[in-house]
mmCIF file of C-alpha atoms and ligand atoms in Angstrom:
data_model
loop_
_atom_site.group_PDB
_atom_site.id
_atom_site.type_symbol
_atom_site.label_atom_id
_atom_site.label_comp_id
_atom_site.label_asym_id
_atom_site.label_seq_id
_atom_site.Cartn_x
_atom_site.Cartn_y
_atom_site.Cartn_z
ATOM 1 C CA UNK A 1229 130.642 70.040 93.134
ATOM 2 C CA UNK A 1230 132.534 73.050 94.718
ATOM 3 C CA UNK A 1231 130.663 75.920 96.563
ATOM 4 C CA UNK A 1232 130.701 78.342 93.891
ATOM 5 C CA UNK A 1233 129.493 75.787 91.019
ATOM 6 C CA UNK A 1234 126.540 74.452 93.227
ATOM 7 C CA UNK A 1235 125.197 78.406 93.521
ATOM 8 C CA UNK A 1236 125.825 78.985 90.195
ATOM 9 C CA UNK A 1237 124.037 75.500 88.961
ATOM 10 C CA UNK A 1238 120.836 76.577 91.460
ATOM 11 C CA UNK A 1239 120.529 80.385 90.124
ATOM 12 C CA UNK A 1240 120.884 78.796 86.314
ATOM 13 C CA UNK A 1241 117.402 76.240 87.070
ATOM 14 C CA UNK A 1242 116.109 78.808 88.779
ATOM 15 C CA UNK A 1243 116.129 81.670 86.521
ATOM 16 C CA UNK A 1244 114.816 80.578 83.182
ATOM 17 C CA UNK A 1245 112.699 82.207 80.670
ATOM 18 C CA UNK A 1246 108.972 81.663 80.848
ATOM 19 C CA UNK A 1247 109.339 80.453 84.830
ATOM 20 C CA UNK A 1248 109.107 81.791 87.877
ATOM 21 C CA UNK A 1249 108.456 80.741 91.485
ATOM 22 C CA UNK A 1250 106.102 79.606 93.565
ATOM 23 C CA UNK A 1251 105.946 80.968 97.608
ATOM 24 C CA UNK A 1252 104.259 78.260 99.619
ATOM 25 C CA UNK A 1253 105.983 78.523 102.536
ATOM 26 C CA UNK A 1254 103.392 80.070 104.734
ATOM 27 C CA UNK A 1255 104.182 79.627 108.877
ATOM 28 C CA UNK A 1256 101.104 77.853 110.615
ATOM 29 C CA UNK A 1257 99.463 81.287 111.249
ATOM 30 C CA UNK A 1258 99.374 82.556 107.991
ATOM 31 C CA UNK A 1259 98.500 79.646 106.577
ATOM 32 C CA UNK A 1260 95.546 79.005 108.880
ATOM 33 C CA UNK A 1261 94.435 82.249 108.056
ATOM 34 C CA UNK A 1262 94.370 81.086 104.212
ATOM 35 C CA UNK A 1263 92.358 78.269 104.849
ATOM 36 C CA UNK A 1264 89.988 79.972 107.084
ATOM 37 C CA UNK A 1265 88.911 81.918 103.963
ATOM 38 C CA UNK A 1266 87.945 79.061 102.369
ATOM 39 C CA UNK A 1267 86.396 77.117 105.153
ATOM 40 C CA UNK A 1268 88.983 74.947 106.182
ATOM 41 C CA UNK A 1269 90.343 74.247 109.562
ATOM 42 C CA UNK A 1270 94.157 74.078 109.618
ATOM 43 C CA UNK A 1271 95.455 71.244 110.633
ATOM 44 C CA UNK A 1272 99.301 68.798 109.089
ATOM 45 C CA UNK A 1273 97.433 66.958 108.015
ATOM 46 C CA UNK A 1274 95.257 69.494 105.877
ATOM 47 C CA UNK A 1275 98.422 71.186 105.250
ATOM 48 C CA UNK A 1276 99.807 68.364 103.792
ATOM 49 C CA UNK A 1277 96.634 67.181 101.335
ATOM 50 C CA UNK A 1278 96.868 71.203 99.996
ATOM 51 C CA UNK A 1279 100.410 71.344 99.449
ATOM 52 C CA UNK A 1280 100.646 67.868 97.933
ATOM 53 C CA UNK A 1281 97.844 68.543 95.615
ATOM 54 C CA UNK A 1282 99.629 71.744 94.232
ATOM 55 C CA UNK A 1283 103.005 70.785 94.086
ATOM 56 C CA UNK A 1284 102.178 67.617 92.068
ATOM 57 C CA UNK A 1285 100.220 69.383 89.290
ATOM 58 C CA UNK A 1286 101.180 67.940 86.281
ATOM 59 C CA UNK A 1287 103.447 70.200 84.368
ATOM 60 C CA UNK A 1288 103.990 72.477 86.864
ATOM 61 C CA UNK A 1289 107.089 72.517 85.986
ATOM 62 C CA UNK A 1290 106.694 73.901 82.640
ATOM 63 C CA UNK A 1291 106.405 77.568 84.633
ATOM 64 C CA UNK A 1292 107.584 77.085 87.953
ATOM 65 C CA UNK A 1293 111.521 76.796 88.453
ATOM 66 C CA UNK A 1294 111.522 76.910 91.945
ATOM 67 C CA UNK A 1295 109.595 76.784 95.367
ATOM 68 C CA UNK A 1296 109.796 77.986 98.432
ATOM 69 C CA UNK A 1297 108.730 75.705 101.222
ATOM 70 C CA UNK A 1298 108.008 75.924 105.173
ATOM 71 C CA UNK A 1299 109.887 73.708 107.022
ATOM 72 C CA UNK A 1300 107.007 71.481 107.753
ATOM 73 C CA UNK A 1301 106.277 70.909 104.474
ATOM 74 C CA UNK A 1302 110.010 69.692 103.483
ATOM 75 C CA UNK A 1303 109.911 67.060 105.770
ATOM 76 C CA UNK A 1304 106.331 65.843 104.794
ATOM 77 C CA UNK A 1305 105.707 63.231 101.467
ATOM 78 C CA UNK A 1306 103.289 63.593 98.992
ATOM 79 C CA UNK A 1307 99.734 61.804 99.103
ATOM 80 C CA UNK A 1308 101.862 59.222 96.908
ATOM 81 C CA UNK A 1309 103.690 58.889 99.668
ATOM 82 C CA UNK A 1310 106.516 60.680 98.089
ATOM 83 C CA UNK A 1311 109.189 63.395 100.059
ATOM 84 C CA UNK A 1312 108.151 66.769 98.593
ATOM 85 C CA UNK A 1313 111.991 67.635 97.652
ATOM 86 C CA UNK A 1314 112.212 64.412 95.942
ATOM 87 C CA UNK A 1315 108.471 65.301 94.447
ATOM 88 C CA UNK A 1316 109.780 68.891 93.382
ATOM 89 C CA UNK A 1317 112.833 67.481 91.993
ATOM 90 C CA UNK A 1318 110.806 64.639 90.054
ATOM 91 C CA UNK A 1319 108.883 67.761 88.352
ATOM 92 C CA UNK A 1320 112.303 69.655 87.398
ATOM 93 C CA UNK A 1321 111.343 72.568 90.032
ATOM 94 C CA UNK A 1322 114.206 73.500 92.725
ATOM 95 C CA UNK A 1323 113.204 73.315 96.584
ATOM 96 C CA UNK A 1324 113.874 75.939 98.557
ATOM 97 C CA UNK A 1325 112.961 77.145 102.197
ATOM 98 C CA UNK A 1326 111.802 80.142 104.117
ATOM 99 C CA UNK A 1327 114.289 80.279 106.989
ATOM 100 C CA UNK A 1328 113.598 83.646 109.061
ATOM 101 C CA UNK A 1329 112.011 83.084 112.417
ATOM 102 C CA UNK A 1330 109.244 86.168 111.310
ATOM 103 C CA UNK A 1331 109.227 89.601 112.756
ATOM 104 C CA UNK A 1332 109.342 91.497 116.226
ATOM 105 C CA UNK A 1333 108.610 94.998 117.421
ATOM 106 C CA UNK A 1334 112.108 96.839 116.714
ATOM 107 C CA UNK A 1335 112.878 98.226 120.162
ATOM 108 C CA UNK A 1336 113.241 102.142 120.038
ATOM 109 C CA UNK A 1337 111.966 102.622 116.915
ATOM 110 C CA UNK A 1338 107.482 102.666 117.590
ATOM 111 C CA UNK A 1339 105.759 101.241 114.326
ATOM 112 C CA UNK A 1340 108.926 99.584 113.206
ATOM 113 C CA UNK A 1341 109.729 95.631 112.763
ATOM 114 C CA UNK A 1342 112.648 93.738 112.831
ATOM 115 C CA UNK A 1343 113.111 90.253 110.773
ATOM 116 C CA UNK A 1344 114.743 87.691 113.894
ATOM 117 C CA UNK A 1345 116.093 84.008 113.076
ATOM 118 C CA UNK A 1346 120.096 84.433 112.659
ATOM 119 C CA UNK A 1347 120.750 82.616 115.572
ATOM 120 C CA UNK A 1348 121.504 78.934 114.643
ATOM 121 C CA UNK A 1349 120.723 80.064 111.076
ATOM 122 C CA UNK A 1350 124.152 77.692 109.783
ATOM 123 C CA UNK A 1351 123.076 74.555 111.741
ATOM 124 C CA UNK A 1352 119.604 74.770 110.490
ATOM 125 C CA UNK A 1353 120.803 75.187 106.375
ATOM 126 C CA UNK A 1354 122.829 71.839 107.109
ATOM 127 C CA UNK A 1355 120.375 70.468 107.798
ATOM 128 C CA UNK A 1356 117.529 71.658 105.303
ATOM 129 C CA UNK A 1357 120.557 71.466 102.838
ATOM 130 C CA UNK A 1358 120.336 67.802 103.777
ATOM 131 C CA UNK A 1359 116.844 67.018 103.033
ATOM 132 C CA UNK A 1360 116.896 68.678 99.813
ATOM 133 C CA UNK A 1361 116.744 72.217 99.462
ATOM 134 C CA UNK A 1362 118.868 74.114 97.165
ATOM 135 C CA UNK A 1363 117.949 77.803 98.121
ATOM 136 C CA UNK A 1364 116.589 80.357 100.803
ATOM 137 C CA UNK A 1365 114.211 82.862 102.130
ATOM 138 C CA UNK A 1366 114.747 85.508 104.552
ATOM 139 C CA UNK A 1367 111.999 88.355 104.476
ATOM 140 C CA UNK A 1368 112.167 91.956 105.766
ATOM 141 C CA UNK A 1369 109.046 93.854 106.079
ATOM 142 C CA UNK A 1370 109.131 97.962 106.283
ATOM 143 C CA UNK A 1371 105.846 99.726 106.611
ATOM 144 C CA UNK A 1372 105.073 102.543 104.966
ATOM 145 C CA UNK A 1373 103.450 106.003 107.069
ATOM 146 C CA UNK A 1374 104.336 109.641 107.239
ATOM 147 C CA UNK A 1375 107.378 108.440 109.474
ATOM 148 C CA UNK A 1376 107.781 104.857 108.631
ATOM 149 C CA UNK A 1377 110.247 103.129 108.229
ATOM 150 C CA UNK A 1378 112.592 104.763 110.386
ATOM 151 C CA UNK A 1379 116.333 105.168 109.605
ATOM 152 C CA UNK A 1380 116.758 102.914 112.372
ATOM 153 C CA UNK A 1381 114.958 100.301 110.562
ATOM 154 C CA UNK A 1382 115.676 100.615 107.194
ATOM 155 C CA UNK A 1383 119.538 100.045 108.602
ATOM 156 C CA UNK A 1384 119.116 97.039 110.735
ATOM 157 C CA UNK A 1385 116.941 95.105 108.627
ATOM 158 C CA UNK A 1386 119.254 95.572 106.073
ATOM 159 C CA UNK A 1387 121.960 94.316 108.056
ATOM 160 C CA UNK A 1388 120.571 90.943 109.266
ATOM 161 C CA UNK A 1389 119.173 90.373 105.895
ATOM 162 C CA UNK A 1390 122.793 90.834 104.325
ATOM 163 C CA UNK A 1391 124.029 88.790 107.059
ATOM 164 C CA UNK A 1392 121.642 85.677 106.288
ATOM 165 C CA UNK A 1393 122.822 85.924 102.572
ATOM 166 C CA UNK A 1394 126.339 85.722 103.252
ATOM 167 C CA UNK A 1395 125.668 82.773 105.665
ATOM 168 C CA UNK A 1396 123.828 80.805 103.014
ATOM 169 C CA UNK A 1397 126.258 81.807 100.120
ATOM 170 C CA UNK A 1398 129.083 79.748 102.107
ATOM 171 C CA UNK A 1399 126.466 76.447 102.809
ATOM 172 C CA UNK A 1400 126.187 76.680 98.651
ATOM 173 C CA UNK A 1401 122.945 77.840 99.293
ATOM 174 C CA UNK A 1402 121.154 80.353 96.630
ATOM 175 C CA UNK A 1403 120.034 83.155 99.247
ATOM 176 C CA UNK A 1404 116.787 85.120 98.257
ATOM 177 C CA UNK A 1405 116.906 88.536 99.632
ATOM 178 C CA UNK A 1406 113.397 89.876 100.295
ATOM 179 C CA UNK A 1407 112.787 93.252 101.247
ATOM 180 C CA UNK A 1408 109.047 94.305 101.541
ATOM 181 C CA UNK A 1409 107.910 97.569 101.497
ATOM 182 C CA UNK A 1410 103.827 96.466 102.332
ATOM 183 C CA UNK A 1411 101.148 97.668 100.580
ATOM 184 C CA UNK A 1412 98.664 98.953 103.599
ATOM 185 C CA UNK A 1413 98.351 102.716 104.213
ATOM 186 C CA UNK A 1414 96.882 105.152 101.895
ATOM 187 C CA UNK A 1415 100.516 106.760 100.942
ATOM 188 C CA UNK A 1416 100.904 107.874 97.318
ATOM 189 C CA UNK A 1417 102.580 105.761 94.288
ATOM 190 C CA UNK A 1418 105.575 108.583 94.823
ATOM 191 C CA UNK A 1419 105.906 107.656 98.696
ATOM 192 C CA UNK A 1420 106.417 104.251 97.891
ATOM 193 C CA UNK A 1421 109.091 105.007 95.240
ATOM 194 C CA UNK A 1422 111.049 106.911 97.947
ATOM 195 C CA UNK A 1423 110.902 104.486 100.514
ATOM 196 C CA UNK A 1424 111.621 101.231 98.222
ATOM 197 C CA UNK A 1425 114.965 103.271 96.746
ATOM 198 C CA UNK A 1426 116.276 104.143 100.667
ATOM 199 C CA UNK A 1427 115.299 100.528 101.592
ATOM 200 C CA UNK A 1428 117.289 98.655 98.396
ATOM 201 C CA UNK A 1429 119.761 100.967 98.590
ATOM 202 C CA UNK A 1430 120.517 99.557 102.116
ATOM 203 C CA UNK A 1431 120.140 96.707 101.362
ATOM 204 C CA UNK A 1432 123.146 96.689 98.354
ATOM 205 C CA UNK A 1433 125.354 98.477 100.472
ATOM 206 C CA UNK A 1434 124.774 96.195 103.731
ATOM 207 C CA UNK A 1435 125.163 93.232 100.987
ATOM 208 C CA UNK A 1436 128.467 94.832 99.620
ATOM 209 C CA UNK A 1437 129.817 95.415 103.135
ATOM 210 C CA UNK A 1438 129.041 91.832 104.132
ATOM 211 C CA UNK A 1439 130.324 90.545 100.597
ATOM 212 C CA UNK A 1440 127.512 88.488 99.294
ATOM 213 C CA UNK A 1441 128.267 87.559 95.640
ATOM 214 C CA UNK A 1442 125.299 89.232 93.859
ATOM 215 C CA UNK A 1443 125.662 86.727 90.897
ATOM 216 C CA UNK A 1444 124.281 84.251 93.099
ATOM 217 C CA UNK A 1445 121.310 85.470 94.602
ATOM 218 C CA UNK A 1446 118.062 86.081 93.860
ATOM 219 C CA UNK A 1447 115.795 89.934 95.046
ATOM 220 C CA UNK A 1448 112.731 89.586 95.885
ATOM 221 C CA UNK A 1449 111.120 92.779 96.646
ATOM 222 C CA UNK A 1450 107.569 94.273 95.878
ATOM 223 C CA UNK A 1451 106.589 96.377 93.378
ATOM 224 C CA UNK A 1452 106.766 99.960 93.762
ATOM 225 C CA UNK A 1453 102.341 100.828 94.021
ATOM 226 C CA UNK A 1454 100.462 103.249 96.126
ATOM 227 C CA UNK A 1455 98.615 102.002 99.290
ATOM 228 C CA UNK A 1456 95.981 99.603 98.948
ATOM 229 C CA UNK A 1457 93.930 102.016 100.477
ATOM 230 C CA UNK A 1458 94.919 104.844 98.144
ATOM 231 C CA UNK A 1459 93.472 104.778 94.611
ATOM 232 C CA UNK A 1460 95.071 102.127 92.445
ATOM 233 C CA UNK A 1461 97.763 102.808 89.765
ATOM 234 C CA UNK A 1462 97.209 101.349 85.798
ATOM 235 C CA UNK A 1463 100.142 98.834 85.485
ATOM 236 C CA UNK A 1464 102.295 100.766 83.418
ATOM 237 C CA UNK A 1465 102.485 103.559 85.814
ATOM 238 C CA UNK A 1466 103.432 100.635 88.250
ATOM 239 C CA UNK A 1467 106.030 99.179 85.897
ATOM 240 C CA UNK A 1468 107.274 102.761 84.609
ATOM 241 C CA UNK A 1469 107.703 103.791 88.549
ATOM 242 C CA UNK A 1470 109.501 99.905 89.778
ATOM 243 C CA UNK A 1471 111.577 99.747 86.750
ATOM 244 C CA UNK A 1472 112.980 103.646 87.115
ATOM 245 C CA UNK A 1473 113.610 102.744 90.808
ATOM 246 C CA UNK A 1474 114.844 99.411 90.089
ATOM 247 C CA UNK A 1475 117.294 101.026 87.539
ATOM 248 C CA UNK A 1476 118.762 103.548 89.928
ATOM 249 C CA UNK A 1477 119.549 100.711 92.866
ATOM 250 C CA UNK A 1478 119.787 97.545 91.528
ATOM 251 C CA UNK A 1479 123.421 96.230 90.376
ATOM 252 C CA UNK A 1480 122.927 94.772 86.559
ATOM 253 C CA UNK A 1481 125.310 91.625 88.415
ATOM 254 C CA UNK A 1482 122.001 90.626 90.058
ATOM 255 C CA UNK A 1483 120.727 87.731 88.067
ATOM 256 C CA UNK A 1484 116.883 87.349 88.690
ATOM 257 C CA UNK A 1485 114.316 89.693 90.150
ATOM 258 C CA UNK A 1486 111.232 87.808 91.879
ATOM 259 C CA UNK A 1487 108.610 90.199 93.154
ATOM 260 C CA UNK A 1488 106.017 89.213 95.596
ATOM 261 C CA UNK A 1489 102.374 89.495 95.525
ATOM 262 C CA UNK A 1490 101.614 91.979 98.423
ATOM 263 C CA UNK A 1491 98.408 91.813 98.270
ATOM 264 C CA UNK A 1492 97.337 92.117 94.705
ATOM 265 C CA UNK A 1493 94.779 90.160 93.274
ATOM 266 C CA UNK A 1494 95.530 87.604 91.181
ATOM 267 C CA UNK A 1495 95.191 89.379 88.418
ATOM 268 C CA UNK A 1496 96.777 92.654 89.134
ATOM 269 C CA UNK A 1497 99.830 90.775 89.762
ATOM 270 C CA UNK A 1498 99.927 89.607 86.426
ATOM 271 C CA UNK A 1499 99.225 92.230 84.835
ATOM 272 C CA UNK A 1500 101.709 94.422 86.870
ATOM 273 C CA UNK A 1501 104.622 91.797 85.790
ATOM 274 C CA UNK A 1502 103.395 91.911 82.095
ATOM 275 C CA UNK A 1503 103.945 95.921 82.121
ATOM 276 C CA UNK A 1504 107.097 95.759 83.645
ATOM 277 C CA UNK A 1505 108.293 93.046 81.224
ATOM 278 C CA UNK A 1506 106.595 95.394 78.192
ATOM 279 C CA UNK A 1507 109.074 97.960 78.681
ATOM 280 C CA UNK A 1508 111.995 96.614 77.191
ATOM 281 C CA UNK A 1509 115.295 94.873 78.080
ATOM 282 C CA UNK A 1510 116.615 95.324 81.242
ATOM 283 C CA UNK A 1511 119.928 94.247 83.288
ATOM 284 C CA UNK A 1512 118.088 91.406 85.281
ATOM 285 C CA UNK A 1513 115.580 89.002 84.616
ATOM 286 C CA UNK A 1514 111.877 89.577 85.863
ATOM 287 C CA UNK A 1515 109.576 87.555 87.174
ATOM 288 C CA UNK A 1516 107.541 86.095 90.022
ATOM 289 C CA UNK A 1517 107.780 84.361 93.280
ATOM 290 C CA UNK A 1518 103.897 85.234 94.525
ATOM 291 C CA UNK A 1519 102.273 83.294 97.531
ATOM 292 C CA UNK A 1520 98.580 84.454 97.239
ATOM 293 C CA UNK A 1521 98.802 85.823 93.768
ATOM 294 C CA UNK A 1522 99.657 81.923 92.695
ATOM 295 C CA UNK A 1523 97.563 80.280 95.451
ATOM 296 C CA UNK A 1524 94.326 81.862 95.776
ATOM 297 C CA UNK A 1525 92.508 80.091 92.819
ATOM 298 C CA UNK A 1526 93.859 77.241 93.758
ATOM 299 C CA UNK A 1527 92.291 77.129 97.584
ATOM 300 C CA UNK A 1528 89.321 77.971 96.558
ATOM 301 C CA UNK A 1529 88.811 75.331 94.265
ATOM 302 C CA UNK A 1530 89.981 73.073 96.272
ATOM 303 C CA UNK A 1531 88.139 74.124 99.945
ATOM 304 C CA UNK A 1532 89.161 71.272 102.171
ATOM 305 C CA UNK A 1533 87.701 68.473 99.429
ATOM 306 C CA UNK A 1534 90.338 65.582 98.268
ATOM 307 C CA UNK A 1535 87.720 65.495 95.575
ATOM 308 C CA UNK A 1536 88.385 68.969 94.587
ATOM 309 C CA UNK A 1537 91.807 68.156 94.036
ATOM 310 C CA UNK A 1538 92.055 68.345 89.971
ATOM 311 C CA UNK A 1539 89.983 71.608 90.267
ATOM 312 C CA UNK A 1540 92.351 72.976 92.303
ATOM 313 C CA UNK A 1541 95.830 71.635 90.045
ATOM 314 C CA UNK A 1542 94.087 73.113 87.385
ATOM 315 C CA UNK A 1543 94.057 76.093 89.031
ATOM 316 C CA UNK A 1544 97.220 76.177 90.415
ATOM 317 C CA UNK A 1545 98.934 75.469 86.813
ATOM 318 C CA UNK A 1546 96.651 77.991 85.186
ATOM 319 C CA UNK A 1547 98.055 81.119 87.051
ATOM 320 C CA UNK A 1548 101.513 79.454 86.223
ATOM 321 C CA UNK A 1549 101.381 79.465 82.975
ATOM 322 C CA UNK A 1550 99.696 83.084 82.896
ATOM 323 C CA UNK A 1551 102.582 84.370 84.972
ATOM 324 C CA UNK A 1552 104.974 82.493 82.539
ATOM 325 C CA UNK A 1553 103.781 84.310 79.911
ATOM 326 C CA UNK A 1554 103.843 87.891 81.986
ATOM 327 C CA UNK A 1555 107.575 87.194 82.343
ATOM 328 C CA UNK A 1556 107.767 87.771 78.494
ATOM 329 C CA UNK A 1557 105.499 90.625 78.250
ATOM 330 C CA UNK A 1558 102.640 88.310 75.995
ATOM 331 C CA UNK A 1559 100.011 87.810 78.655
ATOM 332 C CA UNK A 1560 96.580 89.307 77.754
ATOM 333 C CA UNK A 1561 93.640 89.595 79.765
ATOM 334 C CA UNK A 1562 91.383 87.542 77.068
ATOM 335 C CA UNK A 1563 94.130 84.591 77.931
ATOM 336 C CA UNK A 1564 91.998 84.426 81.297
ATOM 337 C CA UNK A 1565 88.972 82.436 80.046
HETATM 338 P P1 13P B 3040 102.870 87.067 98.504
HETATM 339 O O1 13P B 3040 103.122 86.954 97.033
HETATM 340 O O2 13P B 3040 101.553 86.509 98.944
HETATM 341 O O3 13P B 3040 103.152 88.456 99.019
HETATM 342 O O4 13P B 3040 103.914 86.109 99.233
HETATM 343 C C1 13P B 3040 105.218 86.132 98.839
HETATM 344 C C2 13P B 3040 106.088 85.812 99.979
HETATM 345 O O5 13P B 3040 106.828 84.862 99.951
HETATM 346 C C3 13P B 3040 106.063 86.699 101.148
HETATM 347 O O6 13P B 3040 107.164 86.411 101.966
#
């Protein structure tokens, strides 16, 4: 298969009605400080019982089209002694990996961060393109204050992140483009609509200048909210304010839009993507790619236990298939018990 038919194959399985996908491609410190809050030291070996137990739910692949894994992970097999691409692949879901090196102080610019891992970036997708995985994640992060994010920032994150896409578009890799715009501060739902339409904007101009095929790739941004510690928004003023920003900034050649989880409970997130899918056709599709919003059930079923480990699929598949149905606009809180 050429280039351009392998990205177009990969954005086709991964952006299906009634799916979405799953992040589980936490780096050892985040992930440690997941299983801290259920009581569970971090360890591969942990790491490996957790993420085996998930990805093996039965029919997870009803809901979940694609997955995002940490490099440890798609090296590792299953408890069955399976590899976890082949595993993913054996459930119809698309592997993918998270391959930005995380975030730095951005020099000159106090407050700000700066996404680092282009170095070596082609080497590396040979050889995660080898064991199996089909698409990519680069994340940005921009924080959100009186003064934050700075020009400065807003421009160079843009850049690398348009940089990594066009990298992976010519490995035949599917790149997803994540800009976050975090929830923490106490800024209004308005603030956060100003900042997430400079920051995408950016981003489709640094993509455009670096000529990344929108067709094949995949946004993944967060929903446009005010700060966690601000008071909280209903979700259709959250899905009235993403989709008006959205609509402004986003080319209609962009197949699939993914939000993240931010931070919102499991529930919120859900409810948020039902809104936004309530309020009629739009250019792109949209649906999920949450870490916590997915996972947190899930860990706390399962707490460190092998024994636990049905609990916890059942978990796992249940916000699946609630999120499946958000992505159509027909979830309802009663389908919760
Ligand atoms: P959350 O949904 O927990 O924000 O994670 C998504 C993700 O992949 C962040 O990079």
């Amino acid at each position: 298969m050429g280039i351009q038919d392998e990205l177009a194959s990969t954005i086709q399985s991964l952006v299906q009605p009634g799916q979405g996908i799953l992040a589980a491609d936490e780096s050892h410190p985040t992930i440690a400080k997941r299983f801290h809050a259920v009581g569970v030291e971090s360890s591969e070996e942990k790491r490996r019982e957790y993420r085996s137990l998930i990805l093996s739910a039965p029919g997870l692949g009803e809901f979940i089209s694609g997955v995002i894994l940490f490099e440890e992970t798609l090296g590792q097999k299953s408890l069955d002694n399976v590899p976890i691409p082949q595993l993913l692949e054996s459930q119809g879901i698309v592997p993918g990996i998270k391959v930005d090196k995380g975030k730095q102080p951005l020099v000159n610019a106090p407050g700000d961060e700066i996404t680092v891992g282009l170095d070596g970036l082609e080497d590396r997708l040979e050889i995660y393109k080898n064991a199996g995985a089909r698409f990519a994640k680069w994340r940005d992060v921009f924080h959100i204050s009186d003064t934050l994010p700075s020009r400065q920032a807003v421009e160079a994150n843009a850049e690398v992140l348009a940089r990594y896409a066009a990298v992976c578009q010519a490995m035949g890799i599917v790149p997803i483009v994540e800009p976050e715009v975090l929830i923490d501060g106490d800024h209004t739902i308005e603030r956060c609509a100003d900042v997430s339409e400079a920051v995408l904007r950016e981003v489709f101009w640094a993509l455009a200048r670096h000529r990344v095929q929108l067709e094949h790739m995949i946004l993944k941004p967060s929903m446009v909210t005010p700060g966690k510690e601000n008071q909280k928004a209903t979700p259709e003023q959250v899905a009235e304010a993403t989709v008006r920003v959205f609509r402004r900034v986003v080319p209609a050649a962009v197949p699939g839009i993914n939000f993240l989880s931010g931070g919102q409970t499991p529930e919120e997130a859900t409810l948020n993507l039902n809104a936004i899918n309530n309020l009629g056709a739009q250019p792109w599709a949209l649906s999920f790619s949450y870490g916590r919003a997915l996972q947190e059930p899930a860990q706390k079923a399962w707490a460190g236990n092998l024994d636990n480990g049905p609990a916890a699929q059942e978990a796992m598949l249940k916000r699946a298939r609630l999120n499946g149905a958000a992505r159509s606009g027909t979830y309802s809180p009663e389908m919760e018990d």
